Amino acid sequence: MKDTFEAKLARVAGTIHHVAMDDQHRRYRDSLLYYSNKAERLHDAAMVLGGDPFGHHFEAFALLAGFSLEVLIKGILTGLREKVPFKHNLVSLSEAAGVAISTDDRSVLKALTVYTTWYSRYSAAKGARETIEGIEVLRAPYPRAGNLGKIAERVRTSPAALNDNSYERLYEFYRARFFDVQSSVYESRGSCLIPKQAA
């Protein structure tokens, strides 16, 4: 059984998280402050576009929203000293951090993963199977029949559908987990260069 977020946090609480300030790549990769700032900018941009599933800019909203959550979760993993996988699947990233999520949140994260990996960026996924599965994930919150006005209202307000309310709920949830980590470890800025030995 994998460790919970709380167990992982307890392991790193009170420890020092070293950040090499003289190596630009490592500074951006390892500093929790950069994750926080990047996630906040992506979140703000997504909210400017608006999360109405029937709005003109919804795909761009979903792309930025998904990226903001990905950055927060990867920041959580960095602070927990967990290996940060090179993937965009928000459900598996959340599981890697030990964060428990509800069925509704899992549905929203799956939809955001589809948007960030291909739907907001390309006309189709790399393969036919991924395209079909992705479209099914995006269609899941839509009732198959009924009054169009009621269907639209349900999708705009359902906690299991991707909309501005479900995204904002998830963003605040992951941001709180991120700050749990950030406030539990001490970030030390230092040098990665090894001093020369005196002759």
JSON list of C-alpha atoms in Angstrom, two decimals:
[
{"chain": "A", "resi": 1, "resn": "MET", "atom": "CA", "xyz": [0.00, 0.00, 0.00]},
{"chain": "A", "resi": 2, "resn": "LYS", "atom": "CA", "xyz": [1.31, 3.44, -0.93]},
{"chain": "A", "resi": 3, "resn": "ASP", "atom": "CA", "xyz": [1.93, 6.05, 1.72]},
{"chain": "A", "resi": 4, "resn": "THR", "atom": "CA", "xyz": [-0.63, 8.77, 2.25]},
{"chain": "A", "resi": 5, "resn": "PHE", "atom": "CA", "xyz": [0.16, 12.44, 1.74]},
{"chain": "A", "resi": 6, "resn": "GLU", "atom": "CA", "xyz": [0.16, 12.89, 5.51]},
{"chain": "A", "resi": 7, "resn": "ALA", "atom": "CA", "xyz": [2.73, 10.09, 5.99]},
{"chain": "A", "resi": 8, "resn": "LYS", "atom": "CA", "xyz": [4.97, 11.52, 3.26]},
{"chain": "A", "resi": 9, "resn": "LEU", "atom": "CA", "xyz": [4.66, 15.00, 4.78]},
{"chain": "A", "resi": 10, "resn": "ALA", "atom": "CA", "xyz": [5.57, 13.69, 8.25]},
{"chain": "A", "resi": 11, "resn": "ARG", "atom": "CA", "xyz": [8.79, 12.22, 6.79]},
{"chain": "A", "resi": 12, "resn": "VAL", "atom": "CA", "xyz": [10.00, 15.59, 5.47]},
{"chain": "A", "resi": 13, "resn": "ALA", "atom": "CA", "xyz": [8.59, 17.92, 8.14]},
{"chain": "A", "resi": 14, "resn": "GLY", "atom": "CA", "xyz": [11.36, 19.99, 9.70]},
{"chain": "A", "resi": 15, "resn": "THR", "atom": "CA", "xyz": [13.97, 18.96, 7.15]},
{"chain": "A", "resi": 16, "resn": "ILE", "atom": "CA", "xyz": [16.00, 21.27, 4.94]},
{"chain": "A", "resi": 17, "resn": "HIS", "atom": "CA", "xyz": [15.18, 21.46, 1.23]},
{"chain": "A", "resi": 18, "resn": "HIS", "atom": "CA", "xyz": [18.39, 22.62, -0.51]},
{"chain": "A", "resi": 19, "resn": "VAL", "atom": "CA", "xyz": [18.18, 24.78, -3.63]},
{"chain": "A", "resi": 20, "resn": "ALA", "atom": "CA", "xyz": [21.29, 25.48, -5.72]},
{"chain": "A", "resi": 21, "resn": "MET", "atom": "CA", "xyz": [20.99, 29.17, -6.56]},
{"chain": "A", "resi": 22, "resn": "ASP", "atom": "CA", "xyz": [24.02, 29.34, -8.85]},
{"chain": "A", "resi": 23, "resn": "ASP", "atom": "CA", "xyz": [22.63, 26.71, -11.24]},
{"chain": "A", "resi": 24, "resn": "GLN", "atom": "CA", "xyz": [19.67, 28.25, -13.06]},
{"chain": "A", "resi": 25, "resn": "HIS", "atom": "CA", "xyz": [18.17, 24.91, -14.13]},
{"chain": "A", "resi": 26, "resn": "ARG", "atom": "CA", "xyz": [18.32, 23.38, -10.65]},
{"chain": "A", "resi": 27, "resn": "ARG", "atom": "CA", "xyz": [17.07, 26.61, -9.07]},
{"chain": "A", "resi": 28, "resn": "TYR", "atom": "CA", "xyz": [13.91, 26.61, -11.20]},
{"chain": "A", "resi": 29, "resn": "ARG", "atom": "CA", "xyz": [13.49, 22.84, -10.94]},
{"chain": "A", "resi": 30, "resn": "ASP", "atom": "CA", "xyz": [13.97, 22.55, -7.18]},
{"chain": "A", "resi": 31, "resn": "SER", "atom": "CA", "xyz": [12.69, 25.78, -5.59]},
{"chain": "A", "resi": 32, "resn": "LEU", "atom": "CA", "xyz": [9.16, 25.53, -4.25]},
{"chain": "A", "resi": 33, "resn": "LEU", "atom": "CA", "xyz": [8.70, 29.27, -4.71]},
{"chain": "A", "resi": 34, "resn": "TYR", "atom": "CA", "xyz": [8.98, 28.89, -8.50]},
{"chain": "A", "resi": 35, "resn": "TYR", "atom": "CA", "xyz": [6.30, 26.17, -8.51]},
{"chain": "A", "resi": 36, "resn": "SER", "atom": "CA", "xyz": [3.98, 28.38, -6.48]},
{"chain": "A", "resi": 37, "resn": "ASN", "atom": "CA", "xyz": [4.51, 31.43, -8.68]},
{"chain": "A", "resi": 38, "resn": "LYS", "atom": "CA", "xyz": [4.09, 29.50, -11.93]},
{"chain": "A", "resi": 39, "resn": "ALA", "atom": "CA", "xyz": [0.91, 27.78, -10.74]},
{"chain": "A", "resi": 40, "resn": "GLU", "atom": "CA", "xyz": [-0.57, 31.10, -9.63]},
{"chain": "A", "resi": 41, "resn": "ARG", "atom": "CA", "xyz": [0.09, 32.74, -13.02]},
{"chain": "A", "resi": 42, "resn": "LEU", "atom": "CA", "xyz": [-1.44, 29.80, -14.90]},
{"chain": "A", "resi": 43, "resn": "HIS", "atom": "CA", "xyz": [-4.44, 29.81, -12.56]},
{"chain": "A", "resi": 44, "resn": "ASP", "atom": "CA", "xyz": [-5.02, 33.54, -13.01]},
{"chain": "A", "resi": 45, "resn": "ALA", "atom": "CA", "xyz": [-4.83, 33.23, -16.80]},
{"chain": "A", "resi": 46, "resn": "ALA", "atom": "CA", "xyz": [-7.29, 30.33, -16.79]},
{"chain": "A", "resi": 47, "resn": "MET", "atom": "CA", "xyz": [-9.76, 32.26, -14.68]},
{"chain": "A", "resi": 48, "resn": "VAL", "atom": "CA", "xyz": [-9.55, 35.27, -17.01]},
{"chain": "A", "resi": 49, "resn": "LEU", "atom": "CA", "xyz": [-10.67, 33.00, -19.86]},
{"chain": "A", "resi": 50, "resn": "GLY", "atom": "CA", "xyz": [-13.50, 31.57, -17.76]},
{"chain": "A", "resi": 51, "resn": "GLY", "atom": "CA", "xyz": [-14.58, 27.99, -17.23]},
{"chain": "A", "resi": 52, "resn": "ASP", "atom": "CA", "xyz": [-17.96, 27.91, -18.95]},
{"chain": "A", "resi": 53, "resn": "PRO", "atom": "CA", "xyz": [-18.00, 24.52, -20.74]},
{"chain": "A", "resi": 54, "resn": "PHE", "atom": "CA", "xyz": [-19.95, 26.12, -23.59]},
{"chain": "A", "resi": 55, "resn": "GLY", "atom": "CA", "xyz": [-17.81, 29.28, -23.72]},
{"chain": "A", "resi": 56, "resn": "HIS", "atom": "CA", "xyz": [-15.67, 30.29, -26.66]},
{"chain": "A", "resi": 57, "resn": "HIS", "atom": "CA", "xyz": [-12.36, 29.96, -24.77]},
{"chain": "A", "resi": 58, "resn": "PHE", "atom": "CA", "xyz": [-13.08, 26.78, -22.82]},
{"chain": "A", "resi": 59, "resn": "GLU", "atom": "CA", "xyz": [-10.34, 24.66, -24.39]},
{"chain": "A", "resi": 60, "resn": "ALA", "atom": "CA", "xyz": [-7.72, 27.31, -23.57]},
{"chain": "A", "resi": 61, "resn": "PHE", "atom": "CA", "xyz": [-9.15, 27.58, -20.04]},
{"chain": "A", "resi": 62, "resn": "ALA", "atom": "CA", "xyz": [-8.91, 23.78, -19.61]},
{"chain": "A", "resi": 63, "resn": "LEU", "atom": "CA", "xyz": [-5.33, 23.72, -20.91]},
{"chain": "A", "resi": 64, "resn": "LEU", "atom": "CA", "xyz": [-4.15, 26.40, -18.49]},
{"chain": "A", "resi": 65, "resn": "ALA", "atom": "CA", "xyz": [-6.21, 24.97, -15.62]},
{"chain": "A", "resi": 66, "resn": "GLY", "atom": "CA", "xyz": [-4.69, 21.54, -16.14]},
{"chain": "A", "resi": 67, "resn": "PHE", "atom": "CA", "xyz": [-1.18, 22.95, -16.33]},
{"chain": "A", "resi": 68, "resn": "SER", "atom": "CA", "xyz": [-1.69, 24.93, -13.10]},
{"chain": "A", "resi": 69, "resn": "LEU", "atom": "CA", "xyz": [-2.70, 21.77, -11.22]},
{"chain": "A", "resi": 70, "resn": "GLU", "atom": "CA", "xyz": [0.16, 19.80, -12.78]},
{"chain": "A", "resi": 71, "resn": "VAL", "atom": "CA", "xyz": [2.64, 22.43, -11.57]},
{"chain": "A", "resi": 72, "resn": "LEU", "atom": "CA", "xyz": [1.17, 22.40, -8.04]},
{"chain": "A", "resi": 73, "resn": "ILE", "atom": "CA", "xyz": [1.22, 18.62, -7.80]},
{"chain": "A", "resi": 74, "resn": "LYS", "atom": "CA", "xyz": [4.78, 18.41, -9.15]},
{"chain": "A", "resi": 75, "resn": "GLY", "atom": "CA", "xyz": [5.74, 21.09, -6.61]},
{"chain": "A", "resi": 76, "resn": "ILE", "atom": "CA", "xyz": [4.20, 18.94, -3.88]},
{"chain": "A", "resi": 77, "resn": "LEU", "atom": "CA", "xyz": [6.23, 15.95, -5.09]},
{"chain": "A", "resi": 78, "resn": "THR", "atom": "CA", "xyz": [9.40, 18.06, -5.16]},
{"chain": "A", "resi": 79, "resn": "GLY", "atom": "CA", "xyz": [8.83, 19.26, -1.60]},
{"chain": "A", "resi": 80, "resn": "LEU", "atom": "CA", "xyz": [8.07, 15.72, -0.44]},
{"chain": "A", "resi": 81, "resn": "ARG", "atom": "CA", "xyz": [11.36, 14.59, -2.05]},
{"chain": "A", "resi": 82, "resn": "GLU", "atom": "CA", "xyz": [9.49, 12.19, -4.28]},
{"chain": "A", "resi": 83, "resn": "LYS", "atom": "CA", "xyz": [10.55, 11.40, -7.82]},
{"chain": "A", "resi": 84, "resn": "VAL", "atom": "CA", "xyz": [8.70, 13.75, -10.17]},
{"chain": "A", "resi": 85, "resn": "PRO", "atom": "CA", "xyz": [7.54, 11.66, -13.15]},
{"chain": "A", "resi": 86, "resn": "PHE", "atom": "CA", "xyz": [7.77, 13.04, -16.67]},
{"chain": "A", "resi": 87, "resn": "LYS", "atom": "CA", "xyz": [4.07, 12.66, -17.32]},
{"chain": "A", "resi": 88, "resn": "HIS", "atom": "CA", "xyz": [0.94, 14.78, -17.39]},
{"chain": "A", "resi": 89, "resn": "ASN", "atom": "CA", "xyz": [-1.64, 12.36, -15.99]},
{"chain": "A", "resi": 90, "resn": "LEU", "atom": "CA", "xyz": [-3.08, 14.35, -13.09]},
{"chain": "A", "resi": 91, "resn": "VAL", "atom": "CA", "xyz": [-4.70, 11.33, -11.42]},
{"chain": "A", "resi": 92, "resn": "SER", "atom": "CA", "xyz": [-1.46, 9.34, -11.31]},
{"chain": "A", "resi": 93, "resn": "LEU", "atom": "CA", "xyz": [0.54, 12.41, -10.22]},
{"chain": "A", "resi": 94, "resn": "SER", "atom": "CA", "xyz": [-1.94, 12.94, -7.38]},
{"chain": "A", "resi": 95, "resn": "GLU", "atom": "CA", "xyz": [-1.62, 9.28, -6.42]},
{"chain": "A", "resi": 96, "resn": "ALA", "atom": "CA", "xyz": [2.20, 9.59, -6.46]},
{"chain": "A", "resi": 97, "resn": "ALA", "atom": "CA", "xyz": [1.86, 12.42, -3.92]},
{"chain": "A", "resi": 98, "resn": "GLY", "atom": "CA", "xyz": [-0.42, 10.23, -1.78]},
{"chain": "A", "resi": 99, "resn": "VAL", "atom": "CA", "xyz": [-3.28, 12.74, -2.05]},
{"chain": "A", "resi": 100, "resn": "ALA", "atom": "CA", "xyz": [-6.70, 11.13, -1.64]},
{"chain": "A", "resi": 101, "resn": "ILE", "atom": "CA", "xyz": [-9.32, 12.45, -4.07]},
{"chain": "A", "resi": 102, "resn": "SER", "atom": "CA", "xyz": [-13.04, 11.93, -4.46]},
{"chain": "A", "resi": 103, "resn": "THR", "atom": "CA", "xyz": [-14.75, 10.28, -7.42]},
{"chain": "A", "resi": 104, "resn": "ASP", "atom": "CA", "xyz": [-15.90, 13.71, -8.66]},
{"chain": "A", "resi": 105, "resn": "ASP", "atom": "CA", "xyz": [-12.38, 15.11, -8.41]},
{"chain": "A", "resi": 106, "resn": "ARG", "atom": "CA", "xyz": [-11.00, 12.07, -10.24]},
{"chain": "A", "resi": 107, "resn": "SER", "atom": "CA", "xyz": [-13.45, 12.74, -13.11]},
{"chain": "A", "resi": 108, "resn": "VAL", "atom": "CA", "xyz": [-12.37, 16.37, -13.36]},
{"chain": "A", "resi": 109, "resn": "LEU", "atom": "CA", "xyz": [-8.67, 15.45, -13.23]},
{"chain": "A", "resi": 110, "resn": "LYS", "atom": "CA", "xyz": [-9.18, 12.87, -15.99]},
{"chain": "A", "resi": 111, "resn": "ALA", "atom": "CA", "xyz": [-10.86, 15.48, -18.17]},
{"chain": "A", "resi": 112, "resn": "LEU", "atom": "CA", "xyz": [-8.10, 18.00, -17.52]},
{"chain": "A", "resi": 113, "resn": "THR", "atom": "CA", "xyz": [-5.52, 15.36, -18.44]},
{"chain": "A", "resi": 114, "resn": "VAL", "atom": "CA", "xyz": [-7.23, 14.83, -21.80]},
{"chain": "A", "resi": 115, "resn": "TYR", "atom": "CA", "xyz": [-7.23, 18.58, -22.44]},
{"chain": "A", "resi": 116, "resn": "THR", "atom": "CA", "xyz": [-3.58, 19.06, -21.48]},
{"chain": "A", "resi": 117, "resn": "THR", "atom": "CA", "xyz": [-2.19, 16.05, -23.29]},
{"chain": "A", "resi": 118, "resn": "TRP", "atom": "CA", "xyz": [-3.93, 16.54, -26.61]},
{"chain": "A", "resi": 119, "resn": "TYR", "atom": "CA", "xyz": [-7.50, 17.85, -26.86]},
{"chain": "A", "resi": 120, "resn": "SER", "atom": "CA", "xyz": [-6.63, 21.55, -26.36]},
{"chain": "A", "resi": 121, "resn": "ARG", "atom": "CA", "xyz": [-3.47, 21.22, -28.42]},
{"chain": "A", "resi": 122, "resn": "TYR", "atom": "CA", "xyz": [-4.08, 18.86, -31.35]},
{"chain": "A", "resi": 123, "resn": "SER", "atom": "CA", "xyz": [-6.97, 17.66, -33.48]},
{"chain": "A", "resi": 124, "resn": "ALA", "atom": "CA", "xyz": [-6.50, 14.09, -32.23]},
{"chain": "A", "resi": 125, "resn": "ALA", "atom": "CA", "xyz": [-4.33, 12.07, -29.87]},
{"chain": "A", "resi": 126, "resn": "LYS", "atom": "CA", "xyz": [-1.36, 10.04, -31.12]},
{"chain": "A", "resi": 127, "resn": "GLY", "atom": "CA", "xyz": [-3.46, 6.92, -31.52]},
{"chain": "A", "resi": 128, "resn": "ALA", "atom": "CA", "xyz": [-7.06, 6.10, -32.32]},
{"chain": "A", "resi": 129, "resn": "ARG", "atom": "CA", "xyz": [-7.63, 4.31, -29.02]},
{"chain": "A", "resi": 130, "resn": "GLU", "atom": "CA", "xyz": [-6.39, 7.28, -26.96]},
{"chain": "A", "resi": 131, "resn": "THR", "atom": "CA", "xyz": [-8.59, 9.62, -29.02]},
{"chain": "A", "resi": 132, "resn": "ILE", "atom": "CA", "xyz": [-11.71, 7.50, -28.48]},
{"chain": "A", "resi": 133, "resn": "GLU", "atom": "CA", "xyz": [-11.02, 7.02, -24.76]},
{"chain": "A", "resi": 134, "resn": "GLY", "atom": "CA", "xyz": [-10.33, 10.73, -24.31]},
{"chain": "A", "resi": 135, "resn": "ILE", "atom": "CA", "xyz": [-13.54, 11.78, -26.00]},
{"chain": "A", "resi": 136, "resn": "GLU", "atom": "CA", "xyz": [-15.47, 9.35, -23.79]},
{"chain": "A", "resi": 137, "resn": "VAL", "atom": "CA", "xyz": [-13.89, 10.92, -20.69]},
{"chain": "A", "resi": 138, "resn": "LEU", "atom": "CA", "xyz": [-14.94, 14.39, -21.89]},
{"chain": "A", "resi": 139, "resn": "ARG", "atom": "CA", "xyz": [-18.48, 13.23, -22.72]},
{"chain": "A", "resi": 140, "resn": "ALA", "atom": "CA", "xyz": [-19.00, 11.35, -19.44]},
{"chain": "A", "resi": 141, "resn": "PRO", "atom": "CA", "xyz": [-20.62, 14.23, -17.47]},
{"chain": "A", "resi": 142, "resn": "TYR", "atom": "CA", "xyz": [-23.12, 14.97, -20.25]},
{"chain": "A", "resi": 143, "resn": "PRO", "atom": "CA", "xyz": [-26.48, 13.21, -19.99]},
{"chain": "A", "resi": 144, "resn": "ARG", "atom": "CA", "xyz": [-27.31, 11.25, -23.15]},
{"chain": "A", "resi": 145, "resn": "ALA", "atom": "CA", "xyz": [-30.82, 12.66, -23.50]},
{"chain": "A", "resi": 146, "resn": "GLY", "atom": "CA", "xyz": [-33.06, 15.40, -22.16]},
{"chain": "A", "resi": 147, "resn": "ASN", "atom": "CA", "xyz": [-33.71, 19.10, -22.35]},
{"chain": "A", "resi": 148, "resn": "LEU", "atom": "CA", "xyz": [-30.63, 20.89, -23.75]},
{"chain": "A", "resi": 149, "resn": "GLY", "atom": "CA", "xyz": [-30.98, 23.78, -21.29]},
{"chain": "A", "resi": 150, "resn": "LYS", "atom": "CA", "xyz": [-31.05, 21.39, -18.33]},
{"chain": "A", "resi": 151, "resn": "ILE", "atom": "CA", "xyz": [-28.10, 19.42, -19.72]},
{"chain": "A", "resi": 152, "resn": "ALA", "atom": "CA", "xyz": [-26.08, 22.62, -20.12]},
{"chain": "A", "resi": 153, "resn": "GLU", "atom": "CA", "xyz": [-26.94, 23.77, -16.59]},
{"chain": "A", "resi": 154, "resn": "ARG", "atom": "CA", "xyz": [-25.98, 20.40, -15.14]},
{"chain": "A", "resi": 155, "resn": "VAL", "atom": "CA", "xyz": [-22.59, 20.44, -16.87]},
{"chain": "A", "resi": 156, "resn": "ARG", "atom": "CA", "xyz": [-21.98, 24.04, -15.76]},
{"chain": "A", "resi": 157, "resn": "THR", "atom": "CA", "xyz": [-22.65, 23.18, -12.10]},
{"chain": "A", "resi": 158, "resn": "SER", "atom": "CA", "xyz": [-21.82, 19.48, -11.65]},
{"chain": "A", "resi": 159, "resn": "PRO", "atom": "CA", "xyz": [-18.88, 18.79, -9.31]},
{"chain": "A", "resi": 160, "resn": "ALA", "atom": "CA", "xyz": [-17.97, 15.84, -11.58]},
{"chain": "A", "resi": 161, "resn": "ALA", "atom": "CA", "xyz": [-17.79, 17.99, -14.73]},
{"chain": "A", "resi": 162, "resn": "LEU", "atom": "CA", "xyz": [-15.01, 20.36, -15.65]},
{"chain": "A", "resi": 163, "resn": "ASN", "atom": "CA", "xyz": [-16.22, 23.90, -15.06]},
{"chain": "A", "resi": 164, "resn": "ASP", "atom": "CA", "xyz": [-14.91, 26.97, -13.25]},
{"chain": "A", "resi": 165, "resn": "ASN", "atom": "CA", "xyz": [-16.34, 25.84, -9.88]},
{"chain": "A", "resi": 166, "resn": "SER", "atom": "CA", "xyz": [-14.88, 22.32, -9.98]},
{"chain": "A", "resi": 167, "resn": "TYR", "atom": "CA", "xyz": [-11.52, 23.66, -11.16]},
{"chain": "A", "resi": 168, "resn": "GLU", "atom": "CA", "xyz": [-11.41, 26.37, -8.49]},
{"chain": "A", "resi": 169, "resn": "ARG", "atom": "CA", "xyz": [-12.25, 23.76, -5.81]},
{"chain": "A", "resi": 170, "resn": "LEU", "atom": "CA", "xyz": [-9.39, 21.53, -7.00]},
{"chain": "A", "resi": 171, "resn": "TYR", "atom": "CA", "xyz": [-6.95, 24.41, -7.32]},
{"chain": "A", "resi": 172, "resn": "GLU", "atom": "CA", "xyz": [-7.61, 25.54, -3.75]},
{"chain": "A", "resi": 173, "resn": "PHE", "atom": "CA", "xyz": [-7.34, 21.93, -2.53]},
{"chain": "A", "resi": 174, "resn": "TYR", "atom": "CA", "xyz": [-3.94, 21.33, -4.16]},
{"chain": "A", "resi": 175, "resn": "ARG", "atom": "CA", "xyz": [-2.70, 24.79, -3.26]},
{"chain": "A", "resi": 176, "resn": "ALA", "atom": "CA", "xyz": [-3.45, 24.01, 0.40]},
{"chain": "A", "resi": 177, "resn": "ARG", "atom": "CA", "xyz": [-1.52, 20.71, 0.13]},
{"chain": "A", "resi": 178, "resn": "PHE", "atom": "CA", "xyz": [1.34, 22.58, -1.55]},
{"chain": "A", "resi": 179, "resn": "PHE", "atom": "CA", "xyz": [1.50, 25.11, 1.30]},
{"chain": "A", "resi": 180, "resn": "ASP", "atom": "CA", "xyz": [1.34, 22.26, 3.84]},
{"chain": "A", "resi": 181, "resn": "VAL", "atom": "CA", "xyz": [4.57, 21.02, 2.28]},
{"chain": "A", "resi": 182, "resn": "GLN", "atom": "CA", "xyz": [6.15, 24.44, 1.81]},
{"chain": "A", "resi": 183, "resn": "SER", "atom": "CA", "xyz": [5.50, 25.41, 5.43]},
{"chain": "A", "resi": 184, "resn": "SER", "atom": "CA", "xyz": [6.81, 22.07, 6.75]},
{"chain": "A", "resi": 185, "resn": "VAL", "atom": "CA", "xyz": [10.25, 22.15, 5.14]},
{"chain": "A", "resi": 186, "resn": "TYR", "atom": "CA", "xyz": [12.97, 24.76, 5.37]},
{"chain": "A", "resi": 187, "resn": "GLU", "atom": "CA", "xyz": [14.22, 25.93, 2.01]},
{"chain": "A", "resi": 188, "resn": "SER", "atom": "CA", "xyz": [17.95, 26.64, 2.00]},
{"chain": "A", "resi": 189, "resn": "ARG", "atom": "CA", "xyz": [19.49, 28.53, -0.86]},
{"chain": "A", "resi": 190, "resn": "GLY", "atom": "CA", "xyz": [23.11, 27.65, -1.43]},
{"chain": "A", "resi": 191, "resn": "SER", "atom": "CA", "xyz": [25.76, 26.94, -4.00]},
{"chain": "A", "resi": 192, "resn": "CYS", "atom": "CA", "xyz": [26.23, 23.74, -5.90]},
{"chain": "A", "resi": 193, "resn": "LEU", "atom": "CA", "xyz": [29.82, 24.59, -6.75]},
{"chain": "A", "resi": 194, "resn": "ILE", "atom": "CA", "xyz": [32.50, 22.75, -4.87]},
{"chain": "A", "resi": 195, "resn": "PRO", "atom": "CA", "xyz": [35.09, 25.15, -3.46]},
{"chain": "A", "resi": 196, "resn": "LYS", "atom": "CA", "xyz": [38.64, 24.74, -4.74]},
{"chain": "A", "resi": 197, "resn": "GLN", "atom": "CA", "xyz": [41.07, 23.08, -2.38]},
{"chain": "A", "resi": 198, "resn": "ALA", "atom": "CA", "xyz": [43.74, 25.38, -0.97]},
{"chain": "A", "resi": 199, "resn": "ALA", "atom": "CA", "xyz": [47.18, 24.65, -2.35]}
]
